[in-house]
PDB file of C-alpha atoms in Angstrom:
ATOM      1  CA  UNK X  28     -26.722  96.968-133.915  1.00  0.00           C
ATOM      2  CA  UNK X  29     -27.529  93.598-132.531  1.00  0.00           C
ATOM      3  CA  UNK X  30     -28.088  92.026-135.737  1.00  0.00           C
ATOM      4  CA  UNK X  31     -24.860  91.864-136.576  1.00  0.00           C
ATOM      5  CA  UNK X  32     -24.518  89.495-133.036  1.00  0.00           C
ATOM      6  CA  UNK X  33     -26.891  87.545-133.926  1.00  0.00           C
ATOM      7  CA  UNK X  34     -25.583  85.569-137.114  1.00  0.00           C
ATOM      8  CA  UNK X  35     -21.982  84.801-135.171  1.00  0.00           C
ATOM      9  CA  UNK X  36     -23.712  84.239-131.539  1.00  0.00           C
ATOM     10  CA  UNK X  37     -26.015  81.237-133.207  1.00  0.00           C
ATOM     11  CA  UNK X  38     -23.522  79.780-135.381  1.00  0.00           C
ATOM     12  CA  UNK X  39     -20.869  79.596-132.483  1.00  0.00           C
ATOM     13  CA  UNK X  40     -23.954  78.145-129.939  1.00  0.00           C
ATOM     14  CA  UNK X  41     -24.776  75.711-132.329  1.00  0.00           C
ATOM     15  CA  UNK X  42     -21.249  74.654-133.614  1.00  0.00           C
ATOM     16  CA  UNK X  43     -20.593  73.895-129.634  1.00  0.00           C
ATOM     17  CA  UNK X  44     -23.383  72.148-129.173  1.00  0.00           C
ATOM     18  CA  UNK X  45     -22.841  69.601-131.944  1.00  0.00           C
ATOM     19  CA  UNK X  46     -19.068  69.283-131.049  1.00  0.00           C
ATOM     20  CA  UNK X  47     -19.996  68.629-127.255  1.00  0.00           C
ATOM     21  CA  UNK X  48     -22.551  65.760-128.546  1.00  0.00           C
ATOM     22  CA  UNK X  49     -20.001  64.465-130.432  1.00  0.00           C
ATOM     23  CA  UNK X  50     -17.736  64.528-127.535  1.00  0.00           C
ATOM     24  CA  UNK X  51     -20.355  62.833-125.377  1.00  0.00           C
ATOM     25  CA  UNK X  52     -21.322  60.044-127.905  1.00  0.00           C
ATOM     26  CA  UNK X  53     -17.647  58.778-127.855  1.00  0.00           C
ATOM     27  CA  UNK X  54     -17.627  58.911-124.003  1.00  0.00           C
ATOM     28  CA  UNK X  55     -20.842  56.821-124.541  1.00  0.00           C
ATOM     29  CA  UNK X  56     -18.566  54.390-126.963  1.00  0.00           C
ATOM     30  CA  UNK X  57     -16.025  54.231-124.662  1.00  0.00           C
ATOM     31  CA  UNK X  58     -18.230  52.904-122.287  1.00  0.00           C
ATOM     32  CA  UNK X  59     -19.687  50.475-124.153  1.00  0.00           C
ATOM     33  CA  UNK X  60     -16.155  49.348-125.470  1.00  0.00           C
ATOM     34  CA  UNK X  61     -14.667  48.768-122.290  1.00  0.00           C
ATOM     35  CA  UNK X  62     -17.766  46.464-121.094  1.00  0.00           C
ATOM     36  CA  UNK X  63     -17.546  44.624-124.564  1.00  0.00           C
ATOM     37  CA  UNK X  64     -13.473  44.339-123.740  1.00  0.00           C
ATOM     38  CA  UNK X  65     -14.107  43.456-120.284  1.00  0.00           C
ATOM     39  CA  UNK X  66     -16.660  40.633-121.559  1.00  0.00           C
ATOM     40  CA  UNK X  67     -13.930  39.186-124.500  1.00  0.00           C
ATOM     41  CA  UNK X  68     -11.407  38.791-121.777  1.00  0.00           C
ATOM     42  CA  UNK X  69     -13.775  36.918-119.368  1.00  0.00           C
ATOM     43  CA  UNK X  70     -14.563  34.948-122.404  1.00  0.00           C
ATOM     44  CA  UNK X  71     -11.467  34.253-123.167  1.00  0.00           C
ATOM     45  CA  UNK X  72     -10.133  33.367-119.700  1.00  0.00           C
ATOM     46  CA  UNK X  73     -13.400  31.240-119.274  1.00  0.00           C
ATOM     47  CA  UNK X  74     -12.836  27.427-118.479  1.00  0.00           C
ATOM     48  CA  UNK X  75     -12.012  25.447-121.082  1.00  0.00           C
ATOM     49  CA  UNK X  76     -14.620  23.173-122.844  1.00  0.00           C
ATOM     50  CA  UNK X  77     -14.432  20.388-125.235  1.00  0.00           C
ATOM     51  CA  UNK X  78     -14.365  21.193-128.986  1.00  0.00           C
ATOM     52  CA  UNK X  79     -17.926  22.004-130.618  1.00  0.00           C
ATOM     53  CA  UNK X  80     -19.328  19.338-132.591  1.00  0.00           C
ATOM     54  CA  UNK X  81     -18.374  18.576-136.139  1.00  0.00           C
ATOM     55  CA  UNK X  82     -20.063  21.031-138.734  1.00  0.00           C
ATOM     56  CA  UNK X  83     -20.693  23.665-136.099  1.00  0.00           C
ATOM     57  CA  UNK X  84     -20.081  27.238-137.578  1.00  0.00           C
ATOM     58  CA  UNK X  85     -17.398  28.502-134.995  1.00  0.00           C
ATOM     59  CA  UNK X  86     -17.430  32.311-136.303  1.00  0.00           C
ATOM     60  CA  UNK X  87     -19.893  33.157-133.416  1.00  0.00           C
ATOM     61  CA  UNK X  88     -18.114  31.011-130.752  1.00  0.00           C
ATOM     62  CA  UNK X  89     -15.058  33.131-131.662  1.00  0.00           C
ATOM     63  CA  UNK X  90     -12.537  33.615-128.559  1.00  0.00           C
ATOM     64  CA  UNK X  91     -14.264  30.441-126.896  1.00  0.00           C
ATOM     65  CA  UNK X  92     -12.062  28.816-124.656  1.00  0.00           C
ATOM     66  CA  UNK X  93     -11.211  24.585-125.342  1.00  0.00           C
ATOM     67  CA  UNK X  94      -9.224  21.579-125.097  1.00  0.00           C
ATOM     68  CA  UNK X  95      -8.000  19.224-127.755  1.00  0.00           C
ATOM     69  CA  UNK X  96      -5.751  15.998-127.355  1.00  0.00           C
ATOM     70  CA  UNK X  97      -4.414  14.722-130.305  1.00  0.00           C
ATOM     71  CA  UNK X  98      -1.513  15.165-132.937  1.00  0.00           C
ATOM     72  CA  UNK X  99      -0.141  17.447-135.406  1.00  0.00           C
ATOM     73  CA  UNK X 100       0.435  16.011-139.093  1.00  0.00           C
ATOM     74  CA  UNK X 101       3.343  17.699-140.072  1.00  0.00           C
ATOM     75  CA  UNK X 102       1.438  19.788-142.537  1.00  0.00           C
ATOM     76  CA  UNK X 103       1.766  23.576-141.548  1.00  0.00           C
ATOM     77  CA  UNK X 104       1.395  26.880-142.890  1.00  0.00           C
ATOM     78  CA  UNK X 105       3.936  29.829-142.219  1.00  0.00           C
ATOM     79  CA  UNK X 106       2.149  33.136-141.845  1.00  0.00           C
ATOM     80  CA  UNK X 107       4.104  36.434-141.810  1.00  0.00           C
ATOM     81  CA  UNK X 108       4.556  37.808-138.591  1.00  0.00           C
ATOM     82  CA  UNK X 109       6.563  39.655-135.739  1.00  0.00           C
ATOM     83  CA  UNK X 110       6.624  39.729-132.058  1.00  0.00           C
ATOM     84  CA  UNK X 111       8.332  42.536-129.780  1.00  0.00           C
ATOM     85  CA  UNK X 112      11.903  41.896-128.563  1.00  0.00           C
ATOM     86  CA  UNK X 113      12.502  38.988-131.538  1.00  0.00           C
ATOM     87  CA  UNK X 114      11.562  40.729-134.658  1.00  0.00           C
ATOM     88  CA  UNK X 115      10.384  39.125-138.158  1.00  0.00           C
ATOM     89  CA  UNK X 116       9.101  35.500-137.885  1.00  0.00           C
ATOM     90  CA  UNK X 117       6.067  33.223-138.310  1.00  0.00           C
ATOM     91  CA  UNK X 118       2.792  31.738-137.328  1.00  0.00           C
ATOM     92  CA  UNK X 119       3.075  28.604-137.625  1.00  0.00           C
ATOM     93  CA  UNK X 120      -0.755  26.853-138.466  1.00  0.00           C
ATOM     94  CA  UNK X 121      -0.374  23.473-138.031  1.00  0.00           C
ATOM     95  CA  UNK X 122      -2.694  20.905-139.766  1.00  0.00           C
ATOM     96  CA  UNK X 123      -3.867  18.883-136.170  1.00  0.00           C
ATOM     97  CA  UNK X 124      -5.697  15.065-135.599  1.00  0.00           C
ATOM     98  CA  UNK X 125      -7.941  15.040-132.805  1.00  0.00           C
ATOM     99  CA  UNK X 126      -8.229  11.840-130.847  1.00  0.00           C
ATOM    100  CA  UNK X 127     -11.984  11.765-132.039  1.00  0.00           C
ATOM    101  CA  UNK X 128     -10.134  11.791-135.879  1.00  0.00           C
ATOM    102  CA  UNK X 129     -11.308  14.974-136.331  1.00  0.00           C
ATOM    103  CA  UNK X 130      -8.864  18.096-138.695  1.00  0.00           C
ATOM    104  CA  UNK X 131      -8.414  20.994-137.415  1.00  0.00           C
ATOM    105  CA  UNK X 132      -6.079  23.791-137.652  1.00  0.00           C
ATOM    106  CA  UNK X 133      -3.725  25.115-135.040  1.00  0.00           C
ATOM    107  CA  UNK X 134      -2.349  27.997-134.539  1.00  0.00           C
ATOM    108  CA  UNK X 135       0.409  26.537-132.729  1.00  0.00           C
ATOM    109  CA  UNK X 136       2.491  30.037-132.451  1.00  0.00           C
ATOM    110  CA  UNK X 137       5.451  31.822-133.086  1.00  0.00           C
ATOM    111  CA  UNK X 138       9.117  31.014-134.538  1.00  0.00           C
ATOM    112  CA  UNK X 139      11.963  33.169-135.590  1.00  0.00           C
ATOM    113  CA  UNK X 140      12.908  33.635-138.856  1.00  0.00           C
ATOM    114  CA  UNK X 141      15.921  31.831-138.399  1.00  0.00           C
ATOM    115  CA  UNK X 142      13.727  28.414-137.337  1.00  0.00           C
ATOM    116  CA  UNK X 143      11.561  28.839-140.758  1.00  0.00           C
ATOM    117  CA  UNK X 144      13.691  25.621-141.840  1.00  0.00           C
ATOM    118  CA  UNK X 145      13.604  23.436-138.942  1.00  0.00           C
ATOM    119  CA  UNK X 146      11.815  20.136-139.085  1.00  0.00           C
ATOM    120  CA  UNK X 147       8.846  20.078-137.565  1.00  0.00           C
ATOM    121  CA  UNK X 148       7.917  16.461-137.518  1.00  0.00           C
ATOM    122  CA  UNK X 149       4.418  14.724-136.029  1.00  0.00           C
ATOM    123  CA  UNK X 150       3.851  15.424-132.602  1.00  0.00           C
ATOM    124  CA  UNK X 151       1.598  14.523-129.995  1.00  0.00           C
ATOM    125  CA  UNK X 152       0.201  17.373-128.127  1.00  0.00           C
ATOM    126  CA  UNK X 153      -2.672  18.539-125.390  1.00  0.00           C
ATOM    127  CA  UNK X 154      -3.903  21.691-126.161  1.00  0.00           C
ATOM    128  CA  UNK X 155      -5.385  24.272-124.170  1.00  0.00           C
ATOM    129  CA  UNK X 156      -6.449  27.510-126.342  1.00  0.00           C
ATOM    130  CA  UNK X 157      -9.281  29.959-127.852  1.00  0.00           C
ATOM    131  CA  UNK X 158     -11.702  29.381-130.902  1.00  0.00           C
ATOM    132  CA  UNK X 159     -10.120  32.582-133.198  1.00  0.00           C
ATOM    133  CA  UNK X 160     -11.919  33.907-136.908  1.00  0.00           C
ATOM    134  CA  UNK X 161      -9.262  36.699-137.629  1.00  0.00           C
ATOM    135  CA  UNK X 162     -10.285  38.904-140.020  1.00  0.00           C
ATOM    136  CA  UNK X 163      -6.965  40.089-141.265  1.00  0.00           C
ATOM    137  CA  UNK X 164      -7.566  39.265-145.237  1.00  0.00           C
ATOM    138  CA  UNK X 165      -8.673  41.723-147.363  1.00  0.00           C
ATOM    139  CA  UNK X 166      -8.879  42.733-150.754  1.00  0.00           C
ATOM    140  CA  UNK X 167      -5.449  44.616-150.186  1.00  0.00           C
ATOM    141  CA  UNK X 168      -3.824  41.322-148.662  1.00  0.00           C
ATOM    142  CA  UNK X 169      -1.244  39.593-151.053  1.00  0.00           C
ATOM    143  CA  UNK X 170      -1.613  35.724-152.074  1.00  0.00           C
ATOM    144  CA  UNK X 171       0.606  33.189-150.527  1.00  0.00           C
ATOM    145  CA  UNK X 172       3.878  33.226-151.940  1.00  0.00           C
ATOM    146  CA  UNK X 173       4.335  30.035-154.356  1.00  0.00           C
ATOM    147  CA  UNK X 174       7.754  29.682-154.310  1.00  0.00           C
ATOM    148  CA  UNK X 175       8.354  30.505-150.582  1.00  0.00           C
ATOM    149  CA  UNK X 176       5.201  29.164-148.601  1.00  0.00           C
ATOM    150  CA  UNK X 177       5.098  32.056-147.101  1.00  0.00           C
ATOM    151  CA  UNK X 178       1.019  33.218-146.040  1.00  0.00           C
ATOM    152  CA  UNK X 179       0.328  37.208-145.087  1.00  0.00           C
ATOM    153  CA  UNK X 180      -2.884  36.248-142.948  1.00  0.00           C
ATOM    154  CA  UNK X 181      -4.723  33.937-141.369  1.00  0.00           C
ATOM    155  CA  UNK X 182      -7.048  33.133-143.496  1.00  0.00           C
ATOM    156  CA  UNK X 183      -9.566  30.405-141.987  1.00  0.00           C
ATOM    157  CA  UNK X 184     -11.578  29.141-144.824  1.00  0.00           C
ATOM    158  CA  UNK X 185      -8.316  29.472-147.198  1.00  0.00           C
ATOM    159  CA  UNK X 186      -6.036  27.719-144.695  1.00  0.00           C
ATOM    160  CA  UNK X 187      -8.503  24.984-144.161  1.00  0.00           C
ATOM    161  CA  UNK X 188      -9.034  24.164-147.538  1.00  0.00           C
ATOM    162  CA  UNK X 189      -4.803  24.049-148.262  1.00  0.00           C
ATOM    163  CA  UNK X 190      -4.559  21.501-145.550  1.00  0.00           C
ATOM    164  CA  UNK X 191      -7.680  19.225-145.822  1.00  0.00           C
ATOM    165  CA  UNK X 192      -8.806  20.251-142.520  1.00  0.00           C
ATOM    166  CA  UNK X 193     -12.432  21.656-140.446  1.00  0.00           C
ATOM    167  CA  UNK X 194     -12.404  25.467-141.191  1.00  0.00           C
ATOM    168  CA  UNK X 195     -12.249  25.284-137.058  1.00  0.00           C
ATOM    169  CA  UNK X 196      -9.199  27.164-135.349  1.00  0.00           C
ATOM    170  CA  UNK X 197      -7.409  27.056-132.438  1.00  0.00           C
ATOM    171  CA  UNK X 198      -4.728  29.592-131.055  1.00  0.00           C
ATOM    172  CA  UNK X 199      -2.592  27.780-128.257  1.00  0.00           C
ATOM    173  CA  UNK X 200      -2.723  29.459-125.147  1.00  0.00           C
ATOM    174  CA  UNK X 201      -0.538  26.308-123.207  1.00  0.00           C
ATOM    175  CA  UNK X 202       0.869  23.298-125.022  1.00  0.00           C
ATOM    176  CA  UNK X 203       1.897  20.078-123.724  1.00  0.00           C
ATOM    177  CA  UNK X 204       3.893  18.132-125.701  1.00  0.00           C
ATOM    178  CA  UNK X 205       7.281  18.711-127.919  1.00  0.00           C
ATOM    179  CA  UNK X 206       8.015  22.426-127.825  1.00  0.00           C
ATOM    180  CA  UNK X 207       9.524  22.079-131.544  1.00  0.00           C
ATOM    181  CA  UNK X 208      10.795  25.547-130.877  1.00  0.00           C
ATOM    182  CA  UNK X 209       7.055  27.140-131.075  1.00  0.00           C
ATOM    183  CA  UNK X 210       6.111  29.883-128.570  1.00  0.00           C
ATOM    184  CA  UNK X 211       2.666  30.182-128.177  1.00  0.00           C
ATOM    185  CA  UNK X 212       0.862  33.404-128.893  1.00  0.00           C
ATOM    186  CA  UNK X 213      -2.267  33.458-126.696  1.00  0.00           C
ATOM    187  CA  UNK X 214      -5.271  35.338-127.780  1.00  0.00           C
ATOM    188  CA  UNK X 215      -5.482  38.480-125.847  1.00  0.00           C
ATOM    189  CA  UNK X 216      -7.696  42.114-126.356  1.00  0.00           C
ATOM    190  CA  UNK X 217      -4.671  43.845-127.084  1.00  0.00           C
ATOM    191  CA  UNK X 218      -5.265  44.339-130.667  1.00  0.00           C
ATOM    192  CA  UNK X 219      -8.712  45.041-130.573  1.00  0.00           C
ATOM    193  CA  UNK X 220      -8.731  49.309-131.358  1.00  0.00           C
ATOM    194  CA  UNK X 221     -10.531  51.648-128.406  1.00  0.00           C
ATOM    195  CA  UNK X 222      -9.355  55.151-129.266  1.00  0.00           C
ATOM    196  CA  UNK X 223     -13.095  56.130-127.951  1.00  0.00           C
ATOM    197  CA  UNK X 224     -11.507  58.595-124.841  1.00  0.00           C
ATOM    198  CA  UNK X 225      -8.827  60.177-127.930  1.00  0.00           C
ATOM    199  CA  UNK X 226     -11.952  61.000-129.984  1.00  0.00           C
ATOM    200  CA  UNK X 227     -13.553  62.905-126.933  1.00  0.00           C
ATOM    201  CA  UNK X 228     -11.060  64.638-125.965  1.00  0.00           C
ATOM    202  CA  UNK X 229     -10.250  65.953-129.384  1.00  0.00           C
ATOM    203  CA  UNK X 230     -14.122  66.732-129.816  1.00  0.00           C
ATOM    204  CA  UNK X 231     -14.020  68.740-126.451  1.00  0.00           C
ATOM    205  CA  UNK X 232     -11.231  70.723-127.466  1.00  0.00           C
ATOM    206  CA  UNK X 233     -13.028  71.365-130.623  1.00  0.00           C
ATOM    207  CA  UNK X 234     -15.947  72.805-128.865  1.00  0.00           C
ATOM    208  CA  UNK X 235     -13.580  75.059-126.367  1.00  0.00           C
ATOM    209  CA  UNK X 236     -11.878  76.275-129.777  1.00  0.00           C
ATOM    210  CA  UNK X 237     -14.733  77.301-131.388  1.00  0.00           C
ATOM    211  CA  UNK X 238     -16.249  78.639-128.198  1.00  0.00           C
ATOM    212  CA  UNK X 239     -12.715  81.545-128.179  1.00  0.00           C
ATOM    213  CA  UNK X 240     -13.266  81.616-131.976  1.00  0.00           C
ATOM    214  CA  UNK X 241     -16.474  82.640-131.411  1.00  0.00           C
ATOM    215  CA  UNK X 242     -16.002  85.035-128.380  1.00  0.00           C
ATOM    216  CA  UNK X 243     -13.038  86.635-130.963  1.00  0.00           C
ATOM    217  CA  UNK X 244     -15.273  87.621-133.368  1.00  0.00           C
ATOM    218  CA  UNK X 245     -17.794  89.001-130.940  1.00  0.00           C
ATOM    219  CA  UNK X 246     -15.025  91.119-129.702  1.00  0.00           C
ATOM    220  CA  UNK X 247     -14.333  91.959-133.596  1.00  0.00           C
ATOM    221  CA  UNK X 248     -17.560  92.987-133.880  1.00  0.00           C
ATOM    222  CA  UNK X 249     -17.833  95.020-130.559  1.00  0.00           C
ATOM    223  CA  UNK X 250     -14.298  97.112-131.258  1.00  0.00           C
ATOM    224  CA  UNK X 251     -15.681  97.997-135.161  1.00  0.00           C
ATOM    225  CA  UNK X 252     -18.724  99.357-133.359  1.00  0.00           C
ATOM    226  CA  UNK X 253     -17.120 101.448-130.997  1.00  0.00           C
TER     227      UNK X 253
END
């Protein structure tokens, strides 16, 4: 009579155990996301250095903090874009001249729709922001519209090469200078995912799920014995 235990009791012990691991690793991830988070922001709140040299691959120095003098062209790029309590709008990526002559580009920050028009001539401006690589282009990601300008990421390498500048970027965390109707969009950890603690919990009540299922058919079993 206890063979017909046996078969349910292992495969509801074992089906537990794997769920709890599972829940555990992501408690593990969660950990190790929130000291990676907690780093970034540090990083990004860091004080501010002078731009790395010319030819320096800035992918790894990505949300370091630094300061540039110098001017924008007049050259930008509009990139697609929204921010809460204004709705549709625009990156603007300016083409900027150090005062060491150096091209860079700048992500300068946000306008509303409305502004896309509005001149935005040469300016001179003291930056304070973060090195940035986004990685929002993919495969999926359309082309920059011809007719309208209009980009759909920030594409580093791609936006570099439209405006003759370093494939070096800067988002603007404070601007001084002419506003031109630009609101800066600091970098922030905001948009960097950590669902880690949603994953546990959801693997925990798994396990507790399939622990009742488990004691159910037990019971099943029991009451066809009797």
């Amino acid at each position: 009579m206890m063979k017909r235990y046996i078969f349910p009791l292992l495969l509801g012990v074992v089906g537990c155990a794997i769920l709890i691991s599972l829940g555990i690793w992501q408690v593990q991830r969660l950990g190790w996301k929130e000291a990676m988070l907690a780093e970034i922001s540090a990083k990004i709140e860091g004080q501010p250095q002078a731009l790395p040299p010319e030819g320096t691959d800035t992918k790894p120095l990505k949300y370091e903090p630094v300061t540039v003098s110098g001017r924008t062209t007049g050259q930008e790029i509009l990139v697609l874009s929204g921010q809460k309590g204004v709705g549709a709008g625009y990156r603007v990526i300016d083409a900027f001249e150090t005062d060491q002559g150096r091209k860079i580009l700048l992500d300068h920050g946000f306008i509303p729709e409305g502004e896309k028009g509005t001149d935005r001539p040469a300016t001179d401006l003291t930056v304070t922001g973060n090195l940035h690589w986004p990685e929002e282009a993919d495969s999926y990601t359309p082309k920059p519209d011809a007719k309208s300008g209009i980009w759909f990421a920030r594409d580093v390498p791609a936006m570099a090469a439209k405006l003759g500048t370093e494939p070096i970027l800067i988002v603007a965390r404070t601007v001084q200078g002419a506003a031109q109707g630009i609101t800066p969009v600091p970098v922030t950890i905001t948009g960097i995912p950590n669902d880690h603690l949603g994953y546990a919990i959801t693997w925990f009540l798994l396990a507790i799920v399939w622990a009742g299922m488990t004691i159910f058919l037990l019971w099943r079993i029991r009451r066809q014995q009797a």
